Coordinates of C-alpha atoms and ligand atoms in Angstrom, one line a residue:
X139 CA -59.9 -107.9 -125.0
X140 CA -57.6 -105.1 -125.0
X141 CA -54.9 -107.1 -125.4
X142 CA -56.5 -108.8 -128.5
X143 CA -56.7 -105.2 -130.5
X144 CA -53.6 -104.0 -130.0
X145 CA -51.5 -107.2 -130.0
X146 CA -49.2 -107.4 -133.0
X147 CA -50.1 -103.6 -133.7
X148 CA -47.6 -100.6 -134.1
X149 CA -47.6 -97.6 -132.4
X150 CA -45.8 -94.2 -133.1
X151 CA -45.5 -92.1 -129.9
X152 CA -44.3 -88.6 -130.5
X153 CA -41.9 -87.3 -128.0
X154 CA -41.8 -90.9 -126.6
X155 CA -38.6 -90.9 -124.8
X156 CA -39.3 -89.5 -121.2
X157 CA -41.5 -88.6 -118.7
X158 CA -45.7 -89.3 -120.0
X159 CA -44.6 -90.1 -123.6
X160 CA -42.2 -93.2 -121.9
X161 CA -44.9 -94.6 -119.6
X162 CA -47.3 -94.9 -122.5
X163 CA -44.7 -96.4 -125.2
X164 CA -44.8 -98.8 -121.8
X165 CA -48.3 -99.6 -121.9
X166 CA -48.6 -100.1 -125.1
X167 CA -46.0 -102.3 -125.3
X168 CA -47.7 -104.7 -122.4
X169 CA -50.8 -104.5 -124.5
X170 CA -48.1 -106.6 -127.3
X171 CA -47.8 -103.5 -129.6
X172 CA -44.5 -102.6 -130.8
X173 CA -43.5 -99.3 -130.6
X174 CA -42.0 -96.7 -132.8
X175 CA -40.6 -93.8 -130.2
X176 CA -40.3 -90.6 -131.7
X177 CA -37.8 -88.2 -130.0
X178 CA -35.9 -85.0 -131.2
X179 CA -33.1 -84.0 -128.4
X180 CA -33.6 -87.0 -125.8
X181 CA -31.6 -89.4 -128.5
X182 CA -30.2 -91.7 -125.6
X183 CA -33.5 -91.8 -123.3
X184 CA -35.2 -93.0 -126.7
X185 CA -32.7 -95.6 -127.2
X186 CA -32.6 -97.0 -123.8
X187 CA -36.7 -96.8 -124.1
X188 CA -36.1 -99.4 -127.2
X189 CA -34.0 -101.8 -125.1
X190 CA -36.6 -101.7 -122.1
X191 CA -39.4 -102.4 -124.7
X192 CA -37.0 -105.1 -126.9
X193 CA -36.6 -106.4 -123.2
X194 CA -40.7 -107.2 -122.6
X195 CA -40.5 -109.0 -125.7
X196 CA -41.9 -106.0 -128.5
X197 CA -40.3 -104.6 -131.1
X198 CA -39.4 -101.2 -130.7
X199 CA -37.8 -98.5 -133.0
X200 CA -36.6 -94.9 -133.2
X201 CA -37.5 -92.0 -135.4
X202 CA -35.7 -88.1 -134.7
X203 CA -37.2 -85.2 -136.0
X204 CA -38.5 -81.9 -135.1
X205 CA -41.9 -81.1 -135.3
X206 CA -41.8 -77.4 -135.6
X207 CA -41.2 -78.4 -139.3
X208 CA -44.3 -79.6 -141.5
X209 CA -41.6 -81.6 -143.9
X210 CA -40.5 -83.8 -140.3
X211 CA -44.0 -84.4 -139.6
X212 CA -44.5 -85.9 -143.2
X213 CA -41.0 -87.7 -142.8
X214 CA -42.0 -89.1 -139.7
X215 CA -44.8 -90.7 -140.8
X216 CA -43.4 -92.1 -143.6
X217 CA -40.3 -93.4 -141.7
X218 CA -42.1 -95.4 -138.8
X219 CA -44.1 -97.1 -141.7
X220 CA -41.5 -98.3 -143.5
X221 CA -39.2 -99.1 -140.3
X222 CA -42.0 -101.0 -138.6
X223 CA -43.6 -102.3 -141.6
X224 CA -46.6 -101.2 -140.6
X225 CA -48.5 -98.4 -138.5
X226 CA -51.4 -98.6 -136.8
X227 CA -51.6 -96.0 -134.3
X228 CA -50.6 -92.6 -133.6
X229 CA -50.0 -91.4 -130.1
X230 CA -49.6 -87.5 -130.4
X231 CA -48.3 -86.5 -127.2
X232 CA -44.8 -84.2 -127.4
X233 CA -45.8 -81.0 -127.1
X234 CA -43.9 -77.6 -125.0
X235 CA -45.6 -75.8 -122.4
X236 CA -44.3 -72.7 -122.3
X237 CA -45.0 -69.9 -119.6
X238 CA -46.4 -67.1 -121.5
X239 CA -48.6 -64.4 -120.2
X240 CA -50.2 -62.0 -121.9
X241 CA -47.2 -59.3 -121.9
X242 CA -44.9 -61.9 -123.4
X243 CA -47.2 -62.4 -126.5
X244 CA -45.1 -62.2 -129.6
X245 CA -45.8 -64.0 -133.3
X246 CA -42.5 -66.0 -132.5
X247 CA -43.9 -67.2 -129.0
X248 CA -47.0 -68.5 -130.5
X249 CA -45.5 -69.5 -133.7
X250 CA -43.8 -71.9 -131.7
X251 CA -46.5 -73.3 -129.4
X252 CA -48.5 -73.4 -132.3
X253 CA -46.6 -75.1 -134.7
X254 CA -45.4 -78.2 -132.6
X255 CA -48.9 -78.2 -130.2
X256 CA -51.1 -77.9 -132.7
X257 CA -49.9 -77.9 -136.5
X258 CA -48.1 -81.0 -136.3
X259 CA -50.7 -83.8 -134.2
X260 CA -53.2 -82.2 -137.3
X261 CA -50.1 -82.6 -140.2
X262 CA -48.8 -86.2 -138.5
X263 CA -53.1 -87.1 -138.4
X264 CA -53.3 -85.6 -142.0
X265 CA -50.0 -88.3 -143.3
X266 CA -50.9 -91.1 -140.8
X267 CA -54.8 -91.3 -142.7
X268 CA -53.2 -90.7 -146.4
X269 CA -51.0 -94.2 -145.6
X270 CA -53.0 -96.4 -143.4
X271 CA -56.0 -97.8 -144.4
X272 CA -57.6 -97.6 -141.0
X273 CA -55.9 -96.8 -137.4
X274 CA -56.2 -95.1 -133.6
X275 CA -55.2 -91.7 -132.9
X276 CA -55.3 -90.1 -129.3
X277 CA -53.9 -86.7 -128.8
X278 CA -52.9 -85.7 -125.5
X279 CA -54.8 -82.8 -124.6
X280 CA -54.8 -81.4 -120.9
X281 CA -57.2 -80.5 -118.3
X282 CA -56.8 -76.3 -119.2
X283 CA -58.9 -77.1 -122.3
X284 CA -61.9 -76.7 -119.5
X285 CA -60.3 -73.1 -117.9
X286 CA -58.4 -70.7 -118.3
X287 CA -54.7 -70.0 -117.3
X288 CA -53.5 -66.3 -118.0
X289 CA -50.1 -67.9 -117.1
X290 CA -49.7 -69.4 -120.3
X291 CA -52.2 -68.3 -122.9
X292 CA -50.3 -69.8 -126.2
X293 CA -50.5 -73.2 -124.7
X294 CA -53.5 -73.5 -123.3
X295 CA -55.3 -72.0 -126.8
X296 CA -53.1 -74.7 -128.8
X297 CA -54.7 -77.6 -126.2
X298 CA -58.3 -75.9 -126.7
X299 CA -57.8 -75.9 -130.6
X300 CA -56.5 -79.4 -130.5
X301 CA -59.5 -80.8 -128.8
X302 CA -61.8 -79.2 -131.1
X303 CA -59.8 -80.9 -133.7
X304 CA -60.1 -84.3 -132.2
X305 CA -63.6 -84.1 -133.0
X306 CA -63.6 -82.8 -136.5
X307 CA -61.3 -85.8 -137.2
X308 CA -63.2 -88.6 -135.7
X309 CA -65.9 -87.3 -137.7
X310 CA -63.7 -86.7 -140.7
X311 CA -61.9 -89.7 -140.8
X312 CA -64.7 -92.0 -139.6
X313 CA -65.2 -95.0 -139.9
X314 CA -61.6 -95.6 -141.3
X315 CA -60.1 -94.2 -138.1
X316 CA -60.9 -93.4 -134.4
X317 CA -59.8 -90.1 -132.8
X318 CA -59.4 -89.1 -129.4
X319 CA -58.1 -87.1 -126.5
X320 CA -56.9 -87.6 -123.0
X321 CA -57.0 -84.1 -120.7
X322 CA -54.2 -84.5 -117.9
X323 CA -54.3 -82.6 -115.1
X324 CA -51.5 -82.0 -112.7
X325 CA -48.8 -85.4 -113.9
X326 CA -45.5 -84.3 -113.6
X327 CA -43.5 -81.4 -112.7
X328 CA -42.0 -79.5 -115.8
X329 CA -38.6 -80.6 -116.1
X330 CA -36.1 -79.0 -113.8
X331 CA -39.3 -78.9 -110.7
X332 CA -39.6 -81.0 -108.1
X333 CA -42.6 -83.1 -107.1
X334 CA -43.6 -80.2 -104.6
X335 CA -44.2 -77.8 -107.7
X336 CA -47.3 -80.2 -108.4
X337 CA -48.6 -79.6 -105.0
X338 CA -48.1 -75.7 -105.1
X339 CA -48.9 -75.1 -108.4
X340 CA -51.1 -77.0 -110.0
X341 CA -54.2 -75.8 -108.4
X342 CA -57.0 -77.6 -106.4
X343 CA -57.6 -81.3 -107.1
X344 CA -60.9 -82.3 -105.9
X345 CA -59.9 -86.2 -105.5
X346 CA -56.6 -84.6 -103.4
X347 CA -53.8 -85.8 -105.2
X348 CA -51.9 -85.5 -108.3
X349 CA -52.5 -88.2 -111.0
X350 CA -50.4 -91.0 -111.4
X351 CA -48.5 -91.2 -114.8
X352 CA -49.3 -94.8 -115.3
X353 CA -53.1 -93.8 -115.0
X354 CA -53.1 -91.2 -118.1
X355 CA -50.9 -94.2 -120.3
X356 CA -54.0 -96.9 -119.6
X357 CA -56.5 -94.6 -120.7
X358 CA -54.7 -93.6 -123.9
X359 CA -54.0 -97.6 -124.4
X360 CA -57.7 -97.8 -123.6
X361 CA -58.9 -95.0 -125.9
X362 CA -56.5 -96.7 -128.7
X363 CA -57.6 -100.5 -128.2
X364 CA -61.7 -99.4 -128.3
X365 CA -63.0 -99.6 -131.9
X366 CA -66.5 -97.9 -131.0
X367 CA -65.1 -94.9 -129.0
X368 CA -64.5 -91.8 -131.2
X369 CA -64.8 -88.3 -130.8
X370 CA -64.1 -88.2 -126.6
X371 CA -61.9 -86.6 -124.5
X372 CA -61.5 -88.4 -121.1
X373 CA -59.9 -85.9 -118.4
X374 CA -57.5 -87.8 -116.2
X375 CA -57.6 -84.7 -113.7
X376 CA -58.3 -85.6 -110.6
X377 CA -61.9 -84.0 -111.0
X378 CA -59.9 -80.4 -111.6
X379 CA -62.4 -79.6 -115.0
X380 CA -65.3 -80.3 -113.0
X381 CA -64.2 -76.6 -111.6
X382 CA -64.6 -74.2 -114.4
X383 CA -63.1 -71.0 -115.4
X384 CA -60.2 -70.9 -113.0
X385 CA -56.2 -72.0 -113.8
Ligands
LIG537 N1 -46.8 -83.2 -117.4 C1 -48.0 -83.0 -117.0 O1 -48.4 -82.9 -115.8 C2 -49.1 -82.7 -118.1 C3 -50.3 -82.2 -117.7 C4 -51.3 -81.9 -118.7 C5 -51.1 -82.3 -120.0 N2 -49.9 -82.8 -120.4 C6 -49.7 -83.1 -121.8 O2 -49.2 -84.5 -121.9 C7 -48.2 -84.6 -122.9 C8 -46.9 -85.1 -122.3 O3 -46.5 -84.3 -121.2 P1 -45.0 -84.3 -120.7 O4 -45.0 -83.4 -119.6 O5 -44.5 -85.7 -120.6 O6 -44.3 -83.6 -122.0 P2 -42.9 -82.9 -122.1 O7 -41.9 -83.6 -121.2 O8 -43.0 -81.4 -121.8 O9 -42.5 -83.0 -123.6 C9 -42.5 -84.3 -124.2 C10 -41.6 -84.3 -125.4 O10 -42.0 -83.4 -126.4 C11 -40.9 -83.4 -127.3 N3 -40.9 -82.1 -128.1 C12 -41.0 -80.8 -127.7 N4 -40.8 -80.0 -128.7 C13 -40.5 -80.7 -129.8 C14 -40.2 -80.5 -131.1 N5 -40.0 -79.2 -131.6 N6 -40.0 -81.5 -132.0 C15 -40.1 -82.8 -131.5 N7 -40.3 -83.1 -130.3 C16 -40.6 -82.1 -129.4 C17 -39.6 -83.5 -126.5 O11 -38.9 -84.6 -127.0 P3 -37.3 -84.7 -126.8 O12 -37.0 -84.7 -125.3 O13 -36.9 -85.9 -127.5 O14 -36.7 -83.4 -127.4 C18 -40.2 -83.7 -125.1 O15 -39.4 -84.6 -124.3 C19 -48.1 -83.2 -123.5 O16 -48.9 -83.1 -124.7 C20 -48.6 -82.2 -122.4 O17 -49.1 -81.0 -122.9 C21 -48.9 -83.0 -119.4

């Protein structure tokens, strides 16, 4: 059935080339939907991502562009429609995760978490509704959206704002559109950190372990295939919301 919905479809995956972003251009493309990776520095991982799709049988192609800038996100849009021919679904998943506590607070700091957590999944939503007549969104939110983390204040208010915006477009763009969110918790280390950083720093898991990446791409291919889901955010945390207020 899953299959069914999303077979034939196109997908455009923002920061698609590596790491979460990769596995769920992967699971869409299983699912028979071709997939437009976006990518701004990882230029060859995003190439060899379209091979590896082209390879399962898909179409795949790529779009560059930084989404600090409101005239990209418009672009972007734009350019995976008229490369794919289509666009069905928007995956809004690149984000940075910066460490900033509250000392390190500066307009430029959260001018930048800001503008490519938050501004651009709402500008990309705002461009992908104005072109298609109907479509799936899911925005990748994470786990902190339930707590607090004093570690990294920007980021965490930019995930908080982003899931309150999930639900004032499913309701907005209902019933043309469905909107949605999936709330990591611990996936994968930031770049440069080994697996062990998960297990030092991510905080207590209830189920014990950190989640697989493969997990949080089937419930965003989930969340995108459903045509009577809107407005949720599933947390693929291990249980780690269920705890509250802490990081
Ligand atoms: N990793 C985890 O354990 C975890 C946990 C909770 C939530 N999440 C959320 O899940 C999503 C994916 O996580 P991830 O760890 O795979 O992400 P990531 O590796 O930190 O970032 C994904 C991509 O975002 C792109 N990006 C960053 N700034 C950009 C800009 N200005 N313009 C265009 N692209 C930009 C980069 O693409 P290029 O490399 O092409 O430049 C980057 O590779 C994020 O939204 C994250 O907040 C992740």
């Amino acid at each position: 059935m899953q299959r069914q919905q999303l077979d034939g479809c196109v997908a455009l995956v923002t920061g698609g080339a590596v790491r979460i972003g990769n596995a769920i251009a992967h699971a869409l493309a299983d699912e028979g939907c071709g997939v437009v990776v976006h990518y701004r520095n990882s230029a060859k991982e995003a190439e060899a991502l379209c091979r590896a799709l082209h390879a399962k049988g898909v179409e795949a192609w790529r779009v560059r562009g930084n989404l600090a800038r409101a005239s990209d996100c418009e672009r972007l849009i734009q350019e995976a429609g008229e490369k794919a021919g289509r666009l069905d679904v928007l995956i809004n998943n690149a984000a940075v995760f910066n460490a900033c506590p509250m000392g390190d607070i500066s307009s430029g700091a959260l001018e930048e978490e800001f503008r490519i957590n938050l501004f651009a999944p709402i500008l990309l939503t705002r461009h992908f509704a104005g072109i298609a007549k109907t479509g799936r969104i899911v925005n990748l939110l994470d786990r902190r959206i339930a707590a607090h983390d004093t570690m990294r204040i920007p980021y965490v208010l930019t995930k908080k704002a982003l899931a309150e915006f999930t639900r004032s477009a499913a309701l907005a763009l209902a019933p043309r559109f469905t909107v949605n969110g999936v709330a990591p918790g611990p996936v994968l280390p930031p770049p440069g950190k080994s697996r062990s950083y998960l297990k030092t720093r991510a905080g207590t898991i209830p189920l014990g372990s950190p989640v697989a990446v493969d997990e949080v791409a089937r419930a965003v291919v989930y969340l995108a295939s459903s045509p009577s889901i809107t407005g949720q955010i599933v947390f693929v945390d291990g249980g780690q919301h269920l705890l509250g207020e802490g990081v």
